[in-house]
mmCIF file of C-alpha atoms in Angstrom:
data_model
loop_
_atom_site.group_PDB
_atom_site.id
_atom_site.type_symbol
_atom_site.label_atom_id
_atom_site.label_comp_id
_atom_site.label_asym_id
_atom_site.label_seq_id
_atom_site.Cartn_x
_atom_site.Cartn_y
_atom_site.Cartn_z
ATOM 1 C CA MET X 1 298.832 76.259 -53.544
ATOM 2 C CA LYS X 2 299.282 72.738 -52.552
ATOM 3 C CA HIS X 3 300.217 73.379 -48.958
ATOM 4 C CA THR X 4 297.850 74.476 -46.231
ATOM 5 C CA MET X 5 297.053 73.642 -42.662
ATOM 6 C CA PRO X 6 295.106 70.714 -41.203
ATOM 7 C CA PRO X 7 291.571 71.625 -40.111
ATOM 8 C CA THR X 8 292.603 72.013 -36.478
ATOM 9 C CA ARG X 9 294.849 74.817 -37.681
ATOM 10 C CA ARG X 10 292.369 76.524 -40.007
ATOM 11 C CA ARG X 11 292.051 79.686 -37.984
ATOM 12 C CA ALA X 12 295.796 79.886 -37.557
ATOM 13 C CA ALA X 13 296.268 79.287 -41.261
ATOM 14 C CA LEU X 14 294.038 82.152 -42.204
ATOM 15 C CA ALA X 15 295.841 84.404 -39.749
ATOM 16 C CA LEU X 16 299.156 83.277 -41.090
ATOM 17 C CA LEU X 17 298.313 84.026 -44.607
ATOM 18 C CA ALA X 18 296.772 87.868 -43.909
ATOM 19 C CA ALA X 19 321.423 74.013 -34.596
ATOM 20 C CA ALA X 20 322.994 73.753 -31.600
ATOM 21 C CA SER X 21 325.535 71.364 -33.026
ATOM 22 C CA LEU X 22 326.396 73.710 -35.839
ATOM 23 C CA ALA X 23 328.557 76.734 -35.877
ATOM 24 C CA ALA X 24 328.398 78.500 -39.158
ATOM 25 C CA LEU X 25 329.824 78.955 -42.522
ATOM 26 C CA THR X 26 332.916 80.601 -43.875
ATOM 27 C CA ALA X 27 333.412 81.782 -47.396
ATOM 28 C CA CYS X 28 334.586 79.255 -49.919
ATOM 29 C CA GLY X 29 335.932 79.246 -53.448
ATOM 30 C CA THR X 30 333.884 79.183 -56.589
ATOM 31 C CA SER X 31 333.807 77.227 -59.796
ATOM 32 C CA GLY X 32 331.542 76.941 -62.767
ATOM 33 C CA GLY X 33 328.187 75.286 -62.238
ATOM 34 C CA SER X 34 324.429 75.472 -62.415
ATOM 35 C CA SER X 35 324.205 77.856 -59.496
ATOM 36 C CA GLY X 36 326.001 80.661 -61.237
ATOM 37 C CA GLY X 37 329.502 79.861 -60.007
ATOM 38 C CA GLU X 38 328.763 78.841 -56.425
ATOM 39 C CA THR X 39 330.188 75.832 -54.659
ATOM 40 C CA ALA X 40 329.062 74.378 -51.371
ATOM 41 C CA ALA X 41 330.520 75.505 -48.056
ATOM 42 C CA THR X 42 333.596 73.589 -46.936
ATOM 43 C CA GLU X 43 333.638 74.440 -43.233
ATOM 44 C CA LEU X 44 331.584 76.062 -40.506
ATOM 45 C CA GLY X 45 332.184 79.234 -38.536
ATOM 46 C CA GLU X 46 330.315 81.664 -36.299
ATOM 47 C CA MET X 47 326.614 82.409 -36.381
ATOM 48 C CA GLU X 48 325.427 85.806 -37.590
ATOM 49 C CA GLY X 49 322.632 86.028 -35.009
ATOM 50 C CA ALA X 50 319.722 86.119 -37.463
ATOM 51 C CA VAL X 51 318.207 84.190 -40.355
ATOM 52 C CA SER X 52 315.444 85.098 -42.800
ATOM 53 C CA ILE X 53 313.246 82.225 -43.983
ATOM 54 C CA LEU X 54 310.729 82.012 -46.838
ATOM 55 C CA ALA X 55 308.365 79.060 -46.558
ATOM 56 C CA TRP X 56 304.940 77.553 -47.021
ATOM 57 C CA PRO X 57 302.424 78.358 -44.283
ATOM 58 C CA GLY X 58 302.908 76.047 -41.329
ATOM 59 C CA TYR X 59 306.582 75.331 -41.918
ATOM 60 C CA VAL X 60 308.048 77.977 -39.565
ATOM 61 C CA GLU X 61 305.846 78.112 -36.463
ATOM 62 C CA ASP X 62 306.967 80.203 -33.471
ATOM 63 C CA GLY X 63 303.890 79.982 -31.255
ATOM 64 C CA SER X 64 302.308 83.210 -32.488
ATOM 65 C CA ASN X 65 299.534 81.344 -34.320
ATOM 66 C CA ASP X 66 299.117 78.642 -31.694
ATOM 67 C CA PRO X 67 301.073 78.814 -28.407
ATOM 68 C CA ALA X 68 301.283 75.021 -28.390
ATOM 69 C CA VAL X 69 302.951 74.945 -31.808
ATOM 70 C CA ASP X 70 306.488 76.277 -31.679
ATOM 71 C CA TRP X 71 309.671 74.716 -33.020
ATOM 72 C CA VAL X 72 311.301 78.062 -33.840
ATOM 73 C CA THR X 73 311.981 79.215 -30.272
ATOM 74 C CA PRO X 74 314.094 76.149 -29.381
ATOM 75 C CA PHE X 75 316.164 76.778 -32.518
ATOM 76 C CA GLU X 76 316.716 80.408 -31.549
ATOM 77 C CA GLU X 77 317.720 79.407 -28.026
ATOM 78 C CA GLN X 78 320.142 76.741 -29.237
ATOM 79 C CA THR X 79 321.835 78.767 -31.961
ATOM 80 C CA GLY X 80 321.364 82.440 -31.133
ATOM 81 C CA CYS X 81 319.930 82.896 -34.642
ATOM 82 C CA GLN X 82 316.776 84.991 -34.452
ATOM 83 C CA VAL X 83 314.254 83.933 -37.066
ATOM 84 C CA THR X 84 312.213 86.200 -39.273
ATOM 85 C CA SER X 85 309.921 84.475 -41.738
ATOM 86 C CA LYS X 86 307.536 85.156 -44.573
ATOM 87 C CA THR X 87 304.972 82.777 -46.072
ATOM 88 C CA TYR X 88 303.938 82.464 -49.684
ATOM 89 C CA GLY X 89 301.002 80.881 -51.463
ATOM 90 C CA THR X 90 302.421 79.511 -54.724
ATOM 91 C CA SER X 91 305.734 78.301 -56.087
ATOM 92 C CA ASP X 92 305.710 81.140 -58.610
ATOM 93 C CA GLU X 93 305.464 83.620 -55.738
ATOM 94 C CA ALA X 94 308.336 81.918 -53.927
ATOM 95 C CA PHE X 95 310.503 82.096 -57.028
ATOM 96 C CA SER X 96 309.850 85.822 -57.420
ATOM 97 C CA LEU X 97 310.437 86.583 -53.737
ATOM 98 C CA MET X 98 313.726 84.686 -53.656
ATOM 99 C CA LYS X 99 315.039 86.779 -56.532
ATOM 100 C CA THR X 100 314.847 89.861 -54.270
ATOM 101 C CA GLY X 101 317.791 88.570 -52.237
ATOM 102 C CA ASP X 102 315.935 89.232 -48.986
ATOM 103 C CA TYR X 103 315.913 85.631 -47.735
ATOM 104 C CA ASP X 104 318.596 83.264 -46.530
ATOM 105 C CA VAL X 105 316.543 80.069 -46.731
ATOM 106 C CA VAL X 106 313.557 78.856 -48.738
ATOM 107 C CA ALA X 107 311.357 75.776 -48.498
ATOM 108 C CA ALA X 108 310.855 74.976 -52.180
ATOM 109 C CA SER X 109 308.622 72.464 -53.887
ATOM 110 C CA GLY X 110 309.844 70.603 -56.945
ATOM 111 C CA ASP X 111 308.022 72.917 -59.328
ATOM 112 C CA ALA X 112 310.266 75.755 -58.128
ATOM 113 C CA SER X 113 313.529 74.179 -57.011
ATOM 114 C CA LEU X 114 315.203 73.682 -60.387
ATOM 115 C CA ARG X 115 314.133 77.138 -61.482
ATOM 116 C CA LEU X 116 315.909 78.514 -58.427
ATOM 117 C CA VAL X 117 319.016 76.516 -59.254
ATOM 118 C CA ALA X 118 319.012 77.558 -62.919
ATOM 119 C CA ALA X 119 318.620 81.203 -61.944
ATOM 120 C CA GLY X 120 321.609 80.995 -59.613
ATOM 121 C CA THR X 121 319.340 81.996 -56.723
ATOM 122 C CA VAL X 122 320.248 79.059 -54.486
ATOM 123 C CA ALA X 123 323.605 77.500 -53.721
ATOM 124 C CA PRO X 124 324.849 73.921 -53.511
ATOM 125 C CA VAL X 125 324.655 72.478 -50.011
ATOM 126 C CA ASN X 126 327.417 70.496 -48.348
ATOM 127 C CA THR X 127 325.403 67.802 -46.592
ATOM 128 C CA ASP X 128 328.519 66.685 -44.678
ATOM 129 C CA LEU X 129 328.028 69.851 -42.624
ATOM 130 C CA ILE X 130 324.452 68.857 -41.752
ATOM 131 C CA PRO X 131 324.573 65.956 -39.260
ATOM 132 C CA ASN X 132 320.831 65.309 -39.354
ATOM 133 C CA TYR X 133 320.971 64.721 -43.111
ATOM 134 C CA ALA X 134 322.125 61.190 -42.308
ATOM 135 C CA GLY X 135 318.681 60.438 -40.868
ATOM 136 C CA VAL X 136 316.783 61.451 -44.023
ATOM 137 C CA TYR X 137 315.188 58.631 -46.005
ATOM 138 C CA ASP X 138 317.527 57.562 -48.787
ATOM 139 C CA PHE X 139 314.743 57.592 -51.385
ATOM 140 C CA LEU X 140 314.400 61.370 -50.936
ATOM 141 C CA LYS X 141 318.100 62.191 -51.299
ATOM 142 C CA MET X 142 319.881 63.313 -54.470
ATOM 143 C CA GLN X 143 316.772 63.307 -56.640
ATOM 144 C CA SER X 144 316.012 65.306 -59.777
ATOM 145 C CA TRP X 145 314.189 68.014 -57.840
ATOM 146 C CA ASN X 146 316.887 68.592 -55.188
ATOM 147 C CA SER X 147 320.170 67.917 -56.975
ATOM 148 C CA VAL X 148 321.903 68.746 -60.257
ATOM 149 C CA ASP X 149 324.773 66.789 -61.800
ATOM 150 C CA GLY X 150 325.410 64.899 -58.581
ATOM 151 C CA VAL X 151 325.451 68.058 -56.451
ATOM 152 C CA SER X 152 322.967 68.480 -53.598
ATOM 153 C CA TYR X 153 320.974 71.695 -53.417
ATOM 154 C CA GLY X 154 319.183 71.155 -50.157
ATOM 155 C CA VAL X 155 317.651 69.001 -47.450
ATOM 156 C CA PRO X 156 314.337 67.133 -47.899
ATOM 157 C CA HIS X 157 311.572 68.258 -45.529
ATOM 158 C CA GLY X 158 308.231 66.486 -46.083
ATOM 159 C CA TYR X 159 306.517 64.659 -48.901
ATOM 160 C CA GLY X 160 303.126 63.478 -50.090
ATOM 161 C CA ALA X 161 301.095 62.193 -53.011
ATOM 162 C CA ASN X 162 298.440 63.737 -55.227
ATOM 163 C CA LEU X 163 295.835 61.015 -54.762
ATOM 164 C CA LEU X 164 292.534 60.228 -56.468
ATOM 165 C CA MET X 165 289.578 60.919 -54.173
ATOM 166 C CA TYR X 166 286.042 59.857 -55.050
ATOM 167 C CA ASN X 167 282.546 59.912 -53.629
ATOM 168 C CA THR X 168 281.830 56.290 -52.757
ATOM 169 C CA ASP X 169 278.066 56.758 -53.279
ATOM 170 C CA VAL X 170 278.430 58.198 -56.770
ATOM 171 C CA VAL X 171 281.623 56.794 -58.268
ATOM 172 C CA THR X 172 281.028 53.048 -58.428
ATOM 173 C CA PRO X 173 282.584 50.602 -58.633
ATOM 174 C CA ALA X 174 285.614 51.903 -56.788
ATOM 175 C CA PRO X 175 287.978 53.345 -59.433
ATOM 176 C CA THR X 176 291.397 51.843 -60.036
ATOM 177 C CA SER X 177 292.457 54.228 -62.802
ATOM 178 C CA TRP X 178 292.668 57.957 -63.471
ATOM 179 C CA ASP X 179 290.329 57.297 -66.406
ATOM 180 C CA VAL X 180 287.462 58.520 -64.189
ATOM 181 C CA VAL X 181 288.806 62.074 -64.544
ATOM 182 C CA PHE X 182 290.032 61.721 -68.121
ATOM 183 C CA ASP X 183 288.486 59.300 -70.643
ATOM 184 C CA LYS X 184 285.435 58.634 -68.466
ATOM 185 C CA GLY X 185 285.193 62.108 -66.984
ATOM 186 C CA SER X 186 282.002 62.940 -68.889
ATOM 187 C CA GLU X 187 280.155 60.527 -66.586
ATOM 188 C CA PHE X 188 280.711 63.049 -63.788
ATOM 189 C CA GLN X 189 280.514 66.250 -65.819
ATOM 190 C CA GLY X 190 280.669 69.383 -63.714
ATOM 191 C CA LYS X 191 281.748 67.483 -60.620
ATOM 192 C CA VAL X 192 285.346 66.650 -61.518
ATOM 193 C CA THR X 193 288.125 68.616 -59.850
ATOM 194 C CA ALA X 194 291.802 69.083 -60.692
ATOM 195 C CA TYR X 195 294.735 70.911 -59.158
ATOM 196 C CA ASP X 196 295.103 74.460 -60.423
ATOM 197 C CA SER X 197 298.701 74.750 -61.600
ATOM 198 C CA PRO X 198 300.764 74.260 -64.752
ATOM 199 C CA ILE X 199 302.443 71.348 -62.973
ATOM 200 C CA TYR X 200 299.134 69.446 -63.271
ATOM 201 C CA ILE X 201 300.069 68.860 -66.914
ATOM 202 C CA ALA X 202 302.317 66.127 -65.526
ATOM 203 C CA ASP X 203 299.236 64.237 -64.284
ATOM 204 C CA ALA X 204 297.944 64.042 -67.836
ATOM 205 C CA ALA X 205 301.377 63.006 -69.099
ATOM 206 C CA MET X 206 301.571 60.278 -66.465
ATOM 207 C CA TYR X 207 298.183 58.963 -67.608
ATOM 208 C CA LEU X 208 299.343 58.945 -71.232
ATOM 209 C CA MET X 209 302.451 56.963 -70.303
ATOM 210 C CA THR X 210 300.124 53.999 -69.752
ATOM 211 C CA HIS X 211 297.319 54.711 -72.204
ATOM 212 C CA GLN X 212 299.294 56.063 -75.176
ATOM 213 C CA PRO X 213 302.693 54.363 -74.849
ATOM 214 C CA ASP X 214 303.494 55.184 -78.490
ATOM 215 C CA LEU X 215 304.115 58.766 -77.363
ATOM 216 C CA GLY X 216 307.250 57.513 -75.649
ATOM 217 C CA ILE X 217 306.791 59.452 -72.405
ATOM 218 C CA GLU X 218 309.279 58.131 -69.825
ATOM 219 C CA ASN X 219 309.035 60.942 -67.281
ATOM 220 C CA PRO X 220 305.932 63.163 -66.976
ATOM 221 C CA TYR X 221 308.125 66.210 -66.338
ATOM 222 C CA ALA X 222 310.231 65.613 -69.458
ATOM 223 C CA LEU X 223 307.971 66.336 -72.407
ATOM 224 C CA ASP X 224 309.054 67.252 -75.910
ATOM 225 C CA GLU X 225 306.736 69.395 -77.995
ATOM 226 C CA GLU X 226 304.723 66.448 -79.325
ATOM 227 C CA GLN X 227 304.308 64.936 -75.864
ATOM 228 C CA LEU X 228 303.302 68.263 -74.370
ATOM 229 C CA ALA X 229 300.767 68.784 -77.141
ATOM 230 C CA ALA X 230 299.190 65.384 -76.434
ATOM 231 C CA SER X 231 298.995 66.140 -72.718
ATOM 232 C CA VAL X 232 297.442 69.534 -73.383
ATOM 233 C CA ALA X 233 294.894 67.990 -75.757
ATOM 234 C CA LEU X 234 293.832 65.549 -73.044
ATOM 235 C CA LEU X 235 293.452 68.349 -70.517
ATOM 236 C CA LYS X 236 291.428 70.450 -72.943
ATOM 237 C CA GLU X 237 289.041 67.508 -73.301
ATOM 238 C CA GLN X 238 288.900 67.216 -69.529
ATOM 239 C CA ARG X 239 288.145 70.944 -69.187
ATOM 240 C CA ALA X 240 284.516 70.381 -70.235
ATOM 241 C CA ASN X 241 283.978 68.121 -67.221
ATOM 242 C CA ILE X 242 285.740 70.204 -64.591
ATOM 243 C CA GLY X 243 283.517 71.803 -61.982
ATOM 244 C CA GLU X 244 286.406 73.703 -60.452
ATOM 245 C CA TYR X 245 290.157 73.791 -60.465
ATOM 246 C CA TRP X 246 291.373 74.044 -56.898
ATOM 247 C CA SER X 247 294.289 75.489 -55.040
ATOM 248 C CA ASP X 248 292.485 76.344 -51.796
ATOM 249 C CA TYR X 249 292.632 73.324 -49.550
ATOM 250 C CA LEU X 250 289.692 74.346 -47.356
ATOM 251 C CA LYS X 251 287.385 74.915 -50.339
ATOM 252 C CA THR X 252 288.215 71.462 -51.639
ATOM 253 C CA ILE X 253 287.178 69.907 -48.344
ATOM 254 C CA GLN X 254 283.886 71.795 -48.466
ATOM 255 C CA SER X 255 283.289 70.808 -52.078
ATOM 256 C CA PHE X 256 283.649 67.094 -51.354
ATOM 257 C CA GLU X 257 281.573 67.387 -48.188
ATOM 258 C CA SER X 258 278.730 69.127 -50.049
ATOM 259 C CA GLY X 259 278.830 66.752 -52.999
ATOM 260 C CA ASP X 260 279.605 69.538 -55.474
ATOM 261 C CA THR X 261 282.732 67.557 -56.301
ATOM 262 C CA VAL X 262 282.655 63.767 -56.570
ATOM 263 C CA VAL X 263 286.020 62.837 -58.068
ATOM 264 C CA GLY X 264 289.442 64.339 -58.623
ATOM 265 C CA THR X 265 292.907 65.081 -57.311
ATOM 266 C CA THR X 266 293.462 65.393 -53.576
ATOM 267 C CA TRP X 267 295.999 65.017 -50.776
ATOM 268 C CA GLN X 268 295.897 62.617 -47.869
ATOM 269 C CA VAL X 269 295.497 65.499 -45.417
ATOM 270 C CA ILE X 270 292.307 66.578 -47.227
ATOM 271 C CA ALA X 271 290.862 63.081 -47.014
ATOM 272 C CA ASN X 272 291.797 62.907 -43.329
ATOM 273 C CA SER X 273 290.079 66.246 -42.723
ATOM 274 C CA LEU X 274 286.663 65.483 -44.216
ATOM 275 C CA ALA X 275 283.704 65.648 -41.844
ATOM 276 C CA GLU X 276 282.774 62.319 -40.335
ATOM 277 C CA GLY X 277 280.308 60.504 -42.543
ATOM 278 C CA THR X 278 281.446 62.076 -45.798
ATOM 279 C CA PRO X 279 281.192 59.261 -48.390
ATOM 280 C CA ALA X 280 284.704 59.536 -49.754
ATOM 281 C CA ALA X 281 287.785 57.399 -50.186
ATOM 282 C CA VAL X 282 291.228 57.811 -51.709
ATOM 283 C CA THR X 283 293.310 55.501 -53.847
ATOM 284 C CA VAL X 284 296.573 55.239 -55.747
ATOM 285 C CA PRO X 285 295.442 54.433 -59.311
ATOM 286 C CA SER X 286 297.201 51.872 -61.465
ATOM 287 C CA GLU X 287 299.028 54.570 -63.439
ATOM 288 C CA GLY X 288 300.657 55.926 -60.267
ATOM 289 C CA VAL X 289 300.467 59.443 -58.837
ATOM 290 C CA THR X 290 302.319 62.724 -58.899
ATOM 291 C CA GLY X 291 303.362 64.278 -55.612
ATOM 292 C CA TRP X 292 305.727 66.608 -53.843
ATOM 293 C CA SER X 293 308.920 66.455 -51.830
ATOM 294 C CA ASP X 294 309.832 69.861 -50.464
ATOM 295 C CA THR X 295 313.431 70.947 -50.026
ATOM 296 C CA TRP X 296 315.091 73.437 -47.683
ATOM 297 C CA MET X 297 317.507 75.460 -49.823
ATOM 298 C CA ILE X 298 320.060 78.201 -49.056
ATOM 299 C CA ALA X 299 320.216 81.431 -51.038
ATOM 300 C CA SER X 300 323.413 81.889 -53.015
ATOM 301 C CA ALA X 301 323.517 85.477 -51.726
ATOM 302 C CA ALA X 302 322.483 84.622 -48.163
ATOM 303 C CA LYS X 303 323.364 87.354 -45.684
ATOM 304 C CA SER X 304 323.435 84.767 -42.885
ATOM 305 C CA PRO X 305 324.704 81.548 -44.481
ATOM 306 C CA ASN X 306 325.934 80.242 -41.133
ATOM 307 C CA CYS X 307 322.544 80.473 -39.476
ATOM 308 C CA ALA X 308 321.059 79.096 -42.687
ATOM 309 C CA TYR X 309 323.097 75.910 -42.333
ATOM 310 C CA ALA X 310 322.079 75.750 -38.690
ATOM 311 C CA TRP X 311 318.404 75.921 -39.695
ATOM 312 C CA LEU X 312 318.761 73.185 -42.306
ATOM 313 C CA ASP X 313 320.294 70.887 -39.705
ATOM 314 C CA TYR X 314 317.774 71.749 -37.013
ATOM 315 C CA ILE X 315 314.634 71.403 -39.155
ATOM 316 C CA ALA X 316 315.905 68.009 -40.362
ATOM 317 C CA SER X 317 316.236 66.740 -36.790
ATOM 318 C CA PRO X 318 313.755 64.030 -35.727
ATOM 319 C CA GLU X 319 311.853 66.235 -33.278
ATOM 320 C CA ALA X 320 311.571 69.391 -35.390
ATOM 321 C CA ASN X 321 310.865 67.476 -38.597
ATOM 322 C CA GLY X 322 308.251 65.401 -36.805
ATOM 323 C CA GLN X 323 306.504 68.455 -35.382
ATOM 324 C CA ALA X 324 306.552 70.490 -38.567
ATOM 325 C CA THR X 325 305.373 67.783 -40.943
ATOM 326 C CA GLU X 326 302.591 66.571 -38.667
ATOM 327 C CA TYR X 327 301.307 70.108 -38.180
ATOM 328 C CA PHE X 328 301.293 70.633 -41.910
ATOM 329 C CA GLY X 329 299.881 67.242 -42.850
ATOM 330 C CA GLU X 330 302.506 65.245 -44.748
ATOM 331 C CA ALA X 331 305.049 62.476 -44.280
ATOM 332 C CA PRO X 332 308.327 63.444 -42.583
ATOM 333 C CA SER X 333 311.718 63.097 -44.240
ATOM 334 C CA ASN X 334 313.615 61.962 -41.134
ATOM 335 C CA GLN X 335 313.152 58.281 -40.407
ATOM 336 C CA ALA X 336 313.207 58.908 -36.629
ATOM 337 C CA ALA X 337 310.631 61.724 -36.783
ATOM 338 C CA CYS X 338 307.720 59.370 -36.173
ATOM 339 C CA GLU X 339 308.848 59.061 -32.547
ATOM 340 C CA PHE X 340 307.783 62.686 -32.142
ATOM 341 C CA ARG X 341 304.422 62.484 -33.942
ATOM 342 C CA SER X 342 301.069 61.374 -32.588
ATOM 343 C CA GLU X 343 300.111 57.715 -32.743
ATOM 344 C CA GLY X 344 299.048 56.635 -36.214
ATOM 345 C CA SER X 345 300.155 59.894 -37.838
ATOM 346 C CA CYS X 346 303.066 58.456 -39.786
ATOM 347 C CA GLU X 347 301.035 55.461 -40.881
ATOM 348 C CA ALA X 348 298.319 57.751 -42.227
ATOM 349 C CA TYR X 349 300.843 59.415 -44.524
ATOM 350 C CA HIS X 350 302.758 56.213 -45.422
ATOM 351 C CA ALA X 351 305.937 57.626 -43.907
ATOM 352 C CA GLY X 352 309.031 55.696 -44.847
ATOM 353 C CA ASP X 353 307.152 53.281 -47.074
ATOM 354 C CA ALA X 354 309.615 53.065 -49.947
ATOM 355 C CA ASP X 355 307.262 50.951 -52.075
ATOM 356 C CA TYR X 356 304.477 53.531 -51.706
ATOM 357 C CA ALA X 357 306.947 56.355 -52.382
ATOM 358 C CA SER X 358 308.155 54.596 -55.537
ATOM 359 C CA LYS X 359 304.688 55.061 -57.058
ATOM 360 C CA ILE X 360 305.011 58.843 -56.777
ATOM 361 C CA TRP X 361 306.332 61.026 -59.601
ATOM 362 C CA TYR X 362 307.572 63.910 -57.459
ATOM 363 C CA TRP X 363 307.110 67.417 -58.819
ATOM 364 C CA SER X 364 310.175 68.465 -60.794
ATOM 365 C CA THR X 365 310.527 71.712 -62.704
ATOM 366 C CA PRO X 366 310.282 71.080 -66.464
ATOM 367 C CA ILE X 367 313.456 72.317 -68.147
ATOM 368 C CA ALA X 368 314.816 72.281 -71.701
ATOM 369 C CA GLU X 369 317.397 69.645 -70.785
ATOM 370 C CA CYS X 370 315.220 66.535 -70.689
ATOM 371 C CA LEU X 371 315.016 65.056 -67.197
ATOM 372 C CA ASP X 372 314.612 61.579 -68.684
ATOM 373 C CA GLY X 373 318.129 61.698 -70.096
ATOM 374 C CA ARG X 374 317.251 62.234 -73.762
ATOM 375 C CA THR X 375 319.805 64.311 -75.644
ATOM 376 C CA ASP X 376 318.419 64.051 -79.175
ATOM 377 C CA VAL X 377 315.526 66.405 -78.484
ATOM 378 C CA GLN X 378 314.819 69.539 -76.463
ATOM 379 C CA CYS X 379 312.138 69.306 -73.815
ATOM 380 C CA THR X 380 309.564 71.973 -73.019
ATOM 381 C CA ASP X 381 310.305 74.179 -70.034
ATOM 382 C CA TYR X 382 308.115 75.608 -67.281
ATOM 383 C CA ALA X 383 307.409 78.758 -69.289
ATOM 384 C CA ALA X 384 305.928 76.626 -72.078
ATOM 385 C CA TRP X 385 303.861 74.719 -69.518
ATOM 386 C CA THR X 386 302.584 77.981 -68.054
ATOM 387 C CA THR X 387 301.476 79.181 -71.497
ATOM 388 C CA ALA X 388 299.828 75.832 -72.170
ATOM 389 C CA TRP X 389 297.987 75.914 -68.842
ATOM 390 C CA GLN X 390 296.516 79.292 -69.657
ATOM 391 C CA GLU X 391 295.268 77.889 -72.966
ATOM 392 C CA ILE X 392 293.755 74.851 -71.224
ATOM 393 C CA LYS X 393 291.782 76.941 -68.755
ATOM 394 C CA GLY X 394 290.730 79.403 -71.429
#
């Protein structure tokens, strides 16, 4: 899926895929709500001594992949909570694994987070019990992908944009619009690439917001049936020009380096990882970009909710957040994290740049209740998007 390791971690990535200030949580009352009757913790108690974490590769490093990369051991030493972790490759996989009840904590992208909330799989989070939450950028807090009805469901981790990358020798002049992969995509037939996921439908919807304003799309994740149909039609037209849909980060690097791909969706970490001399550049087109902001969430049936709260506080701390997000290749969520990243790293990912972040439509799970606030129509949900994506790819 979208998340993989920087090139210096490639070997570790492949192997991976084959807080002191907190005490813990006591039981609290319940009331009706999106999480199946759960309410957030009201106070902290004793640690359970263990915590089970489900996350993207590279988010929970304990030194076993690279002895120099370890932010788990300090957490264990500070809290007494021994960490066990499992990685997953797609948001759909994460959603299925969380339903088993085997994990206390999950790092969820926006195309999974609301599904987890709706299913009652994750619980509201009392951010007053997480001191390091105060250091998280305000523009990442209480957003549509990490809160419901004014209730927080987790702590932001890292974020990034789905940028337009192009071969500077082939795609000239430098593009300023996503039209090079949509309306003008036939000029690069067979060498256009796009992200392989139902959530990519939002990229088409975002494009139509500018180019077909009569459709009335206000949020690319809030599409009624007519708006979804228009987005699907655009993607079916694009299908003829696609050389490959990608989810494997390393293959995308190779494809741009070889020239097999000359234009399409990418991430900043991919652009930063291209071999020296590769004629490629990235841009934020005039229509804007989609992107991700991942959230640490606590299972509603967590066996170790106390250690889970401890992890959420620890991983949001400047040092741990800085280490984890740099290793992965994304902007941190803690505004002080850049002090613990290498020189130029935060600048490369536009960390803390609120204007840059405002151009990003962060992944949010499509649900029937329209995320744009409309109440006179029902929006299409993720299941409908999944069906549509299968039709697009054929």
